[in-house]
Amino acid sequence: MTIQTASPISAASITSLSKSLNEPNWLTELRTQAIEASANLELPKLEKTRIDRWKLDAYGSYQAAESVTSVLDLPEKARSFLEEGKEYDNLIVQRNSTAIYKSISEELSKQGVIYSDLASALKDHSELIKQYFMKAVHMDENKLTALHTALWNGGVFLYVPAGVKIDSPLQSIFLTDNDDAAFTPHILIIAEANSSVTYVDNYTSNDLAGNLVHNGVVEVFAKKGSHVQFASVHNMDRTVIDLCYRRAIVDNDARIDWIIGEMNDGEGMSDTTSILKGKGSSSDAKVICVATGDQKLNITTRAVHFGMHTSSDMITRAVLRDSATAIINGITKIEKGATHSNGQQTERVLMLSPTARGDANPLLLIDEDEVKAGHAASVGQVNVEQIHYLMSRGISLEKAMKLIIYGFLAPVVAEIPIAAVEQQLRTVAERKLGQ
Amino acid sequence: MSQSPKFIIDGLKATIDGKEILKGIDMELNGGEIHAVMGPNGTGKSTLASALMGHPKYEVTEGTVTINGEDLLDMGVDERAQAGLFLAMQYPSEITGVTNADFMRSAINARRDEGNEISLIKFIRQMEKKMGELEMDPQFLHRYLNEGFSGGEKKRNEILQMMMLEPSVVILDEIDSGLDIDALKIVAAGVNAMRSEDRAFLIITHYQRLLDYVKPDFVHVMMQGRIVKSGGPELALRLEADGYDWIKEELGIVDETVGQEEEEFKIPMNTVAPKY
């Protein structure tokens, strides 16, 4: 055992846990392979962020939480994301290592939609899952993806059959409230041809005494002509280190929309990537981030164009308070052959204190001539003239700051197509920005 | 509350980056009066407006200003506004993400106690009414503050704010610049509608044009950071006809500007010589 490559968990325990959960053999083998591979793989190299200095070994151990049959019996923290009295037909709640609540409407079931925690979906849909699991993000990309493959639990499996269009959002909630318990959900979404679906989730924590690593992976497969809207708000305590890879593979004329709120209080790394594989496919990513305290964040959005006539747009806006640090990366890659593609990106960072550090790194990597690509980036502090203007109308300094900060986030928040997510983001931002 | 306003500037001196721009301004404004401050560019007119509003770039070094007996210079910018001062700015800021409606409601509610905020319906009605008077598209309510507004639209938006906030002392800083004649008439009508015994105006301009539509009671000429001549409306007409040279001659002023350096011509460094 070398010092750097110590795995938090032994291969033998991974194998035996997988067997005791009656997981299919392919998965047990993959988990075992992954834990072995993780020992030799490196951590990802992140721009200007020493992730190797983060405390990345607190994974906890698998602990099954007790299921509940009614949303009323959910832990209070989870219930706070639900409107009282409203029916929740399509909802999955994971507490620590396992799902404790799941429901899917009869209407969707009848149409062949599968909405379940990924762990239980393995019983009936093992072959289907095997075809896609860890195929957008690969097990051996780096130490984190390998560890995720070995350790993942709970999660979500969403399968939308061809042509099925689902109007109202499917929701899930991920709650970690025990720092001894592993919390490593894997989200797998497959939208078959010409289907459409909106998925919304929240990551939250409660009463954590010690450190915990959340090492999550999201994989989305948007088939020909489908449209997937994926919204996610992460709002976990200071003690949680949040590592998250989100990746979509987008086929001909399909579209993925990402709406991400990076609202944690602890260190975080996220990488949200759209792979525009098919002709005419498109992607849109909107990321909002509020960092406080001495938080360190590294947030990447990425679009990789393979297909002709593909288009991508990425917008990230980050507000930094106190001595928070955020490295915001935008990467537009247009591959040879992706003619007539269009990739646009904007990163803006607003720093509210002289000790906050922000960095916006737009990157265009273009290997094709007949394309359009553009980027805009800015890092700055609150504009003195703007403050003066607002105050000259009788508005207090505090209120003027608030207007300007929300105004900074508003162009992204206002575009969020799901009212509930928009409201959640506003509420969380307000809490994080409150004095 | 509705006592006639009194705004007294006494020996006001102000500097920017240590350079003295205002060299002792005296002025007294009473309710119902309209004062015009005229003068060529660079004589300190806009500095006077900014210093009175409390812009952080300007430092008041001497003198006093009182608004209805209260010490204005002791107040923060927001307190000055709450005490009744309003400055229609020459270059209003653009603020992305903050709608005109959010902004105006915040400004109105800043003048009200908690729990006594203006109702949304009442607010919208008031805004729409005033916007109608200024011939502004109601859509401007939901546009981001001054973002993408034309010069004329920005000026109208300043007048709209004045109408909504009903201040007792109004300073208009070059409100006529960048306006075509139709917009000028609308803005002037807005100002005239607000003319009352409860309100005093200080109009800063270097053209007579606006004063054709808003008749001043007093006209002051500013040069070298001082008021060098005061009179009635006939003074503005003379300036329009004869320019400022006769005043300079009369007072023996060679250079009327103050503290502003000529912009040096610099060779652009990022250019490349043509190849042929």
PDB file of N, CA, C and O in Angstrom, chain A residues 11 24 122 128 132 158 177 197-198 202 217 219 230 233 236 252 254-255 257 265 292 294 297-299 396 402 429 434:
ATOM      1  N   ALA A  11     -11.332  -4.034  -1.253  1.00  0.00           N
ATOM      2  CA  ALA A  11     -12.023  -4.721  -2.341  1.00  0.00           C
ATOM      3  C   ALA A  11     -12.920  -5.827  -1.796  1.00  0.00           C
ATOM      4  O   ALA A  11     -14.035  -6.043  -2.269  1.00  0.00           O
ATOM      5  N   PRO A  24     -26.596  -7.969  -9.506  1.00  0.00           N
ATOM      6  CA  PRO A  24     -26.205  -8.839 -10.616  1.00  0.00           C
ATOM      7  C   PRO A  24     -24.670  -8.989 -10.660  1.00  0.00           C
ATOM      8  O   PRO A  24     -23.945  -8.095 -10.236  1.00  0.00           O
ATOM      9  N   LEU A 122     -32.275  -2.525 -10.417  1.00  0.00           N
ATOM     10  CA  LEU A 122     -31.398  -3.597 -10.897  1.00  0.00           C
ATOM     11  C   LEU A 122     -32.102  -4.947 -10.922  1.00  0.00           C
ATOM     12  O   LEU A 122     -31.798  -5.804 -11.740  1.00  0.00           O
ATOM     13  N   LEU A 128     -30.856  -3.703 -19.097  1.00  0.00           N
ATOM     14  CA  LEU A 128     -31.015  -2.346 -19.614  1.00  0.00           C
ATOM     15  C   LEU A 128     -30.017  -1.409 -18.938  1.00  0.00           C
ATOM     16  O   LEU A 128     -29.338  -0.594 -19.583  1.00  0.00           O
ATOM     17  N   TYR A 132     -26.041   0.958 -20.160  1.00  0.00           N
ATOM     18  CA  TYR A 132     -25.768   2.400 -20.046  1.00  0.00           C
ATOM     19  C   TYR A 132     -24.916   2.799 -18.848  1.00  0.00           C
ATOM     20  O   TYR A 132     -24.288   3.847 -18.863  1.00  0.00           O
ATOM     21  N   LEU A 158     -34.212   6.546 -14.370  1.00  0.00           N
ATOM     22  CA  LEU A 158     -35.368   7.110 -15.070  1.00  0.00           C
ATOM     23  C   LEU A 158     -35.282   6.682 -16.527  1.00  0.00           C
ATOM     24  O   LEU A 158     -34.311   6.995 -17.215  1.00  0.00           O
ATOM     25  N   ASP A 177     -27.765  12.575   6.535  1.00  0.00           N
ATOM     26  CA  ASP A 177     -27.831  13.076   7.902  1.00  0.00           C
ATOM     27  C   ASP A 177     -27.084  12.174   8.882  1.00  0.00           C
ATOM     28  O   ASP A 177     -27.353  12.155  10.074  1.00  0.00           O
ATOM     29  N   VAL A 197     -38.758  14.867 -21.025  1.00  0.00           N
ATOM     30  CA  VAL A 197     -38.906  14.706 -19.588  1.00  0.00           C
ATOM     31  C   VAL A 197     -38.143  15.803 -18.856  1.00  0.00           C
ATOM     32  O   VAL A 197     -37.132  16.310 -19.343  1.00  0.00           O
ATOM     33  N   THR A 198     -38.670  16.173 -17.690  1.00  0.00           N
ATOM     34  CA  THR A 198     -37.988  17.122 -16.816  1.00  0.00           C
ATOM     35  C   THR A 198     -37.742  16.443 -15.478  1.00  0.00           C
ATOM     36  O   THR A 198     -38.664  15.878 -14.885  1.00  0.00           O
ATOM     37  N   ASN A 202     -32.775  17.647  -5.429  1.00  0.00           N
ATOM     38  CA  ASN A 202     -32.163  18.464  -4.387  1.00  0.00           C
ATOM     39  C   ASN A 202     -31.246  17.608  -3.545  1.00  0.00           C
ATOM     40  O   ASN A 202     -31.625  16.504  -3.154  1.00  0.00           O
ATOM     41  N   VAL A 217     -22.344  10.761  -9.579  1.00  0.00           N
ATOM     42  CA  VAL A 217     -22.265  10.781 -11.040  1.00  0.00           C
ATOM     43  C   VAL A 217     -23.684  10.833 -11.597  1.00  0.00           C
ATOM     44  O   VAL A 217     -24.579  10.147 -11.104  1.00  0.00           O
ATOM     45  N   GLU A 219     -25.632  10.487 -15.296  1.00  0.00           N
ATOM     46  CA  GLU A 219     -25.483  10.158 -16.715  1.00  0.00           C
ATOM     47  C   GLU A 219     -26.834  10.320 -17.406  1.00  0.00           C
ATOM     48  O   GLU A 219     -27.839   9.799 -16.933  1.00  0.00           O
ATOM     49  N   PHE A 230     -32.768  18.880 -17.043  1.00  0.00           N
ATOM     50  CA  PHE A 230     -32.217  18.345 -15.804  1.00  0.00           C
ATOM     51  C   PHE A 230     -31.906  19.513 -14.870  1.00  0.00           C
ATOM     52  O   PHE A 230     -31.102  20.380 -15.196  1.00  0.00           O
ATOM     53  N   VAL A 233     -30.196  21.177  -7.469  1.00  0.00           N
ATOM     54  CA  VAL A 233     -29.712  22.173  -6.513  1.00  0.00           C
ATOM     55  C   VAL A 233     -28.988  21.445  -5.383  1.00  0.00           C
ATOM     56  O   VAL A 233     -29.573  20.603  -4.699  1.00  0.00           O
ATOM     57  N   MET A 236     -25.584  21.470   0.605  1.00  0.00           N
ATOM     58  CA  MET A 236     -25.174  20.652   1.759  1.00  0.00           C
ATOM     59  C   MET A 236     -24.238  21.433   2.669  1.00  0.00           C
ATOM     60  O   MET A 236     -23.651  22.435   2.272  1.00  0.00           O
ATOM     61  N   ASN A 252     -28.939  12.697 -32.416  1.00  0.00           N
ATOM     62  CA  ASN A 252     -29.476  13.572 -33.470  1.00  0.00           C
ATOM     63  C   ASN A 252     -30.690  14.369 -33.012  1.00  0.00           C
ATOM     64  O   ASN A 252     -31.660  13.790 -32.510  1.00  0.00           O
ATOM     65  N   ALA A 254     -31.546  15.901 -30.610  1.00  0.00           N
ATOM     66  CA  ALA A 254     -31.973  15.869 -29.214  1.00  0.00           C
ATOM     67  C   ALA A 254     -31.418  17.082 -28.491  1.00  0.00           C
ATOM     68  O   ALA A 254     -30.563  17.806 -29.017  1.00  0.00           O
ATOM     69  N   ARG A 255     -31.952  17.290 -27.287  1.00  0.00           N
ATOM     70  CA  ARG A 255     -31.523  18.476 -26.542  1.00  0.00           C
ATOM     71  C   ARG A 255     -31.428  18.173 -25.046  1.00  0.00           C
ATOM     72  O   ARG A 255     -32.271  17.487 -24.482  1.00  0.00           O
ATOM     73  N   ASP A 257     -31.010  20.309 -21.374  1.00  0.00           N
ATOM     74  CA  ASP A 257     -30.914  21.586 -20.645  1.00  0.00           C
ATOM     75  C   ASP A 257     -30.461  21.284 -19.224  1.00  0.00           C
ATOM     76  O   ASP A 257     -31.114  20.507 -18.530  1.00  0.00           O
ATOM     77  N   ASP A 265     -22.206  24.606   1.237  1.00  0.00           N
ATOM     78  CA  ASP A 265     -21.385  25.417   2.137  1.00  0.00           C
ATOM     79  C   ASP A 265     -19.955  24.886   2.226  1.00  0.00           C
ATOM     80  O   ASP A 265     -19.089  25.503   2.842  1.00  0.00           O
ATOM     81  N   THR A 292     -19.554  31.032   0.191  1.00  0.00           N
ATOM     82  CA  THR A 292     -19.375  31.846   1.391  1.00  0.00           C
ATOM     83  C   THR A 292     -18.261  31.257   2.258  1.00  0.00           C
ATOM     84  O   THR A 292     -17.734  30.194   1.955  1.00  0.00           O
ATOM     85  N   ASP A 294     -14.931  30.136   3.902  1.00  0.00           N
ATOM     86  CA  ASP A 294     -13.651  29.916   3.215  1.00  0.00           C
ATOM     87  C   ASP A 294     -13.767  28.747   2.239  1.00  0.00           C
ATOM     88  O   ASP A 294     -12.817  28.025   1.971  1.00  0.00           O
ATOM     89  N   LEU A 297     -14.232  26.241  -4.462  1.00  0.00           N
ATOM     90  CA  LEU A 297     -15.039  25.573  -5.477  1.00  0.00           C
ATOM     91  C   LEU A 297     -14.313  25.551  -6.807  1.00  0.00           C
ATOM     92  O   LEU A 297     -13.570  26.474  -7.141  1.00  0.00           O
ATOM     93  N   ASN A 298     -14.556  24.479  -7.547  1.00  0.00           N
ATOM     94  CA  ASN A 298     -14.067  24.399  -8.914  1.00  0.00           C
ATOM     95  C   ASN A 298     -15.230  23.908  -9.771  1.00  0.00           C
ATOM     96  O   ASN A 298     -15.664  22.770  -9.648  1.00  0.00           O
ATOM     97  N   ILE A 299     -15.768  24.794 -10.597  1.00  0.00           N
ATOM     98  CA  ILE A 299     -16.995  24.508 -11.338  1.00  0.00           C
ATOM     99  C   ILE A 299     -16.687  24.552 -12.830  1.00  0.00           C
ATOM    100  O   ILE A 299     -16.226  25.573 -13.338  1.00  0.00           O
ATOM    101  N   SER A 396     -31.180  52.007   1.004  1.00  0.00           N
ATOM    102  CA  SER A 396     -30.023  51.839   1.899  1.00  0.00           C
ATOM    103  C   SER A 396     -28.921  51.034   1.215  1.00  0.00           C
ATOM    104  O   SER A 396     -29.172  50.303   0.254  1.00  0.00           O
ATOM    105  N   LYS A 402     -28.174  44.168  -2.099  1.00  0.00           N
ATOM    106  CA  LYS A 402     -29.043  43.020  -2.332  1.00  0.00           C
ATOM    107  C   LYS A 402     -29.640  43.080  -3.744  1.00  0.00           C
ATOM    108  O   LYS A 402     -29.637  42.085  -4.469  1.00  0.00           O
ATOM    109  N   ALA A 429     -30.360  31.061  -2.225  1.00  0.00           N
ATOM    110  CA  ALA A 429     -29.447  32.180  -2.455  1.00  0.00           C
ATOM    111  C   ALA A 429     -29.656  33.236  -1.377  1.00  0.00           C
ATOM    112  O   ALA A 429     -28.697  33.796  -0.840  1.00  0.00           O
ATOM    113  N   GLY A 434     -27.729  36.216   2.990  1.00  0.00           N
ATOM    114  CA  GLY A 434     -28.178  37.005   4.142  1.00  0.00           C
ATOM    115  C   GLY A 434     -27.001  37.337   5.043  1.00  0.00           C
ATOM    116  O   GLY A 434     -26.053  36.578   5.144  1.00  0.00           O
TER     117      GLY A 434
END
